[in-house]
Amino acid sequence: MPLSSSVVGVGVDVMGIDRFAASLARRPRLAERCFTRAEAAYCSAKPYPPQHFAARFAAKEAVGKALGIGMTRWREVEVVRGRGAPTIALHGLYARRAADLGVDRIHISLTHGRDSAIAFAIAESCSPT
């Protein structure tokens, strides 16, 4: 049976990398509060971790916007890194909100340059036609 898809929400966020690096330095527990162990391990293994933390922070903000509820429970939106493009895993409140909206999938795109990290999220609902 073919599927029909519709966009439920869109979110975008930009995070200054130097600003996020300063936040990490001022608040050592920030990474622990905002990121899952897997996210923190991935970022910490990179040559310049703040760049990757900032991209994931922006991703969480973008997903919260796409779901229309903002971000308050940072570790309930997880950027999962495997082979290929990153994906999003939702937990707790964010998983319930997605289910209530009929969201089947969240597409995420992350990028970072020298100064900033940007994330774009699309919440999609797929239904049989």
mmCIF file of C-alpha atoms in Angstrom:
data_model
loop_
_atom_site.group_PDB
_atom_site.id
_atom_site.type_symbol
_atom_site.label_atom_id
_atom_site.label_comp_id
_atom_site.label_asym_id
_atom_site.label_seq_id
_atom_site.Cartn_x
_atom_site.Cartn_y
_atom_site.Cartn_z
ATOM 1 C CA MET A 1 0.000 0.000 0.000
ATOM 2 C CA PRO A 2 1.489 3.401 -0.960
ATOM 3 C CA LEU A 3 2.194 5.915 1.770
ATOM 4 C CA SER A 4 1.242 9.546 1.864
ATOM 5 C CA SER A 5 3.485 11.798 3.898
ATOM 6 C CA SER A 6 2.965 15.225 5.330
ATOM 7 C CA VAL A 7 5.179 17.646 7.172
ATOM 8 C CA VAL A 8 3.985 18.119 10.733
ATOM 9 C CA GLY A 9 6.648 20.617 11.763
ATOM 10 C CA VAL A 10 9.946 22.221 10.839
ATOM 11 C CA GLY A 11 12.663 23.536 13.127
ATOM 12 C CA VAL A 12 16.030 25.178 12.647
ATOM 13 C CA ASP A 13 18.652 26.392 15.100
ATOM 14 C CA VAL A 14 22.060 28.051 14.917
ATOM 15 C CA MET A 15 24.604 27.812 17.712
ATOM 16 C CA GLY A 16 27.855 29.772 17.962
ATOM 17 C CA ILE A 17 30.674 27.292 18.485
ATOM 18 C CA ASP A 18 32.888 29.630 20.528
ATOM 19 C CA ARG A 19 29.903 30.567 22.681
ATOM 20 C CA PHE A 20 29.100 26.915 23.297
ATOM 21 C CA ALA A 21 32.775 26.145 24.045
ATOM 22 C CA ALA A 22 32.744 28.935 26.656
ATOM 23 C CA SER A 23 29.550 27.509 28.181
ATOM 24 C CA LEU A 24 31.147 24.061 28.418
ATOM 25 C CA ALA A 25 34.218 25.565 30.100
ATOM 26 C CA ARG A 26 32.133 27.588 32.606
ATOM 27 C CA ARG A 27 29.747 24.745 33.398
ATOM 28 C CA PRO A 28 31.576 21.408 33.364
ATOM 29 C CA ARG A 29 28.339 19.478 33.990
ATOM 30 C CA LEU A 30 26.600 21.024 30.965
ATOM 31 C CA ALA A 31 27.586 18.138 28.705
ATOM 32 C CA GLU A 32 26.327 15.620 31.280
ATOM 33 C CA ARG A 33 22.991 17.439 31.652
ATOM 34 C CA CYS A 34 22.317 17.988 27.953
ATOM 35 C CA PHE A 35 23.758 14.944 26.191
ATOM 36 C CA THR A 36 23.426 11.187 26.469
ATOM 37 C CA ARG A 37 26.528 9.146 27.212
ATOM 38 C CA ALA A 38 26.716 8.070 23.568
ATOM 39 C CA GLU A 39 26.479 11.663 22.326
ATOM 40 C CA ALA A 40 29.127 12.849 24.795
ATOM 41 C CA ALA A 41 31.451 9.976 23.878
ATOM 42 C CA TYR A 42 31.091 10.728 20.151
ATOM 43 C CA CYS A 43 31.779 14.447 20.603
ATOM 44 C CA SER A 44 34.611 13.954 23.086
ATOM 45 C CA ALA A 45 36.430 11.658 20.650
ATOM 46 C CA LYS A 46 36.659 14.420 18.030
ATOM 47 C CA PRO A 47 39.674 16.762 17.672
ATOM 48 C CA TYR A 48 37.568 19.821 18.662
ATOM 49 C CA PRO A 49 34.612 18.549 20.725
ATOM 50 C CA PRO A 50 32.755 21.894 21.130
ATOM 51 C CA GLN A 51 32.041 21.947 17.390
ATOM 52 C CA HIS A 52 30.199 18.622 17.623
ATOM 53 C CA PHE A 53 28.495 19.394 20.933
ATOM 54 C CA ALA A 54 27.197 22.662 19.443
ATOM 55 C CA ALA A 55 25.782 20.847 16.398
ATOM 56 C CA ARG A 56 23.961 18.355 18.633
ATOM 57 C CA PHE A 57 22.674 21.103 20.882
ATOM 58 C CA ALA A 58 21.310 22.903 17.815
ATOM 59 C CA ALA A 59 19.744 19.621 16.654
ATOM 60 C CA LYS A 60 17.897 19.207 19.941
ATOM 61 C CA GLU A 61 16.581 22.782 19.679
ATOM 62 C CA ALA A 62 15.509 22.231 16.062
ATOM 63 C CA VAL A 63 13.649 19.023 16.954
ATOM 64 C CA GLY A 64 11.885 20.730 19.866
ATOM 65 C CA LYS A 65 10.755 23.470 17.477
ATOM 66 C CA ALA A 66 9.596 20.933 14.868
ATOM 67 C CA LEU A 67 7.484 19.254 17.551
ATOM 68 C CA GLY A 68 6.163 22.612 18.726
ATOM 69 C CA ILE A 69 7.249 22.260 22.356
ATOM 70 C CA GLY A 70 10.752 23.699 22.606
ATOM 71 C CA MET A 71 13.458 22.059 24.676
ATOM 72 C CA THR A 72 13.414 21.416 28.398
ATOM 73 C CA ARG A 73 14.513 17.795 28.708
ATOM 74 C CA TRP A 74 17.719 17.746 26.734
ATOM 75 C CA ARG A 75 18.579 14.046 26.921
ATOM 76 C CA GLU A 76 15.116 13.011 25.674
ATOM 77 C CA VAL A 77 16.126 14.080 22.154
ATOM 78 C CA GLU A 78 19.161 12.067 21.117
ATOM 79 C CA VAL A 79 21.298 12.459 18.015
ATOM 80 C CA VAL A 80 22.250 8.929 17.031
ATOM 81 C CA ARG A 81 25.340 8.467 14.951
ATOM 82 C CA GLY A 82 25.813 5.297 12.948
ATOM 83 C CA ARG A 83 26.793 4.677 9.400
ATOM 84 C CA GLY A 84 25.773 7.567 7.206
ATOM 85 C CA ALA A 85 23.660 10.513 8.262
ATOM 86 C CA PRO A 86 22.714 11.049 11.909
ATOM 87 C CA THR A 87 19.222 10.148 13.056
ATOM 88 C CA ILE A 88 17.056 11.184 15.978
ATOM 89 C CA ALA A 89 15.825 8.970 18.809
ATOM 90 C CA LEU A 90 13.066 10.406 20.981
ATOM 91 C CA HIS A 91 12.434 9.452 24.584
ATOM 92 C CA GLY A 92 9.922 10.419 27.286
ATOM 93 C CA LEU A 93 7.937 13.607 26.714
ATOM 94 C CA TYR A 94 9.318 14.091 23.205
ATOM 95 C CA ALA A 95 8.384 10.564 22.114
ATOM 96 C CA ARG A 96 4.860 11.087 23.494
ATOM 97 C CA ARG A 97 4.533 14.457 21.744
ATOM 98 C CA ALA A 98 5.639 12.913 18.439
ATOM 99 C CA ALA A 99 3.110 10.085 18.866
ATOM 100 C CA ASP A 100 0.332 12.569 19.682
ATOM 101 C CA LEU A 101 1.141 14.502 16.493
ATOM 102 C CA GLY A 102 1.339 11.327 14.402
ATOM 103 C CA VAL A 103 5.040 11.879 13.696
ATOM 104 C CA ASP A 104 6.619 8.737 12.306
ATOM 105 C CA ARG A 105 9.994 10.167 11.397
ATOM 106 C CA ILE A 106 12.236 13.098 12.099
ATOM 107 C CA HIS A 107 14.722 14.081 9.441
ATOM 108 C CA ILE A 108 17.770 15.944 10.702
ATOM 109 C CA SER A 109 20.567 17.748 8.945
ATOM 110 C CA LEU A 110 23.607 19.068 10.821
ATOM 111 C CA THR A 111 26.436 21.241 9.601
ATOM 112 C CA HIS A 112 29.181 23.277 11.177
ATOM 113 C CA GLY A 113 31.789 25.686 9.997
ATOM 114 C CA ARG A 114 34.471 27.635 11.768
ATOM 115 C CA ASP A 115 32.063 29.841 13.746
ATOM 116 C CA SER A 116 28.671 28.180 13.973
ATOM 117 C CA ALA A 117 26.739 24.945 13.927
ATOM 118 C CA ILE A 118 23.331 24.684 12.267
ATOM 119 C CA ALA A 119 20.639 22.020 12.519
ATOM 120 C CA PHE A 120 17.466 21.630 10.490
ATOM 121 C CA ALA A 121 14.711 19.198 11.503
ATOM 122 C CA ILE A 122 11.556 18.049 9.720
ATOM 123 C CA ALA A 123 8.891 16.086 11.585
ATOM 124 C CA GLU A 124 7.012 13.869 9.134
ATOM 125 C CA SER A 125 3.843 11.820 9.343
ATOM 126 C CA CYS A 126 3.418 8.878 6.984
ATOM 127 C CA SER A 127 0.023 7.292 6.500
ATOM 128 C CA PRO A 128 -1.378 4.680 4.105
ATOM 129 C CA THR A 129 -3.279 6.119 1.138
#
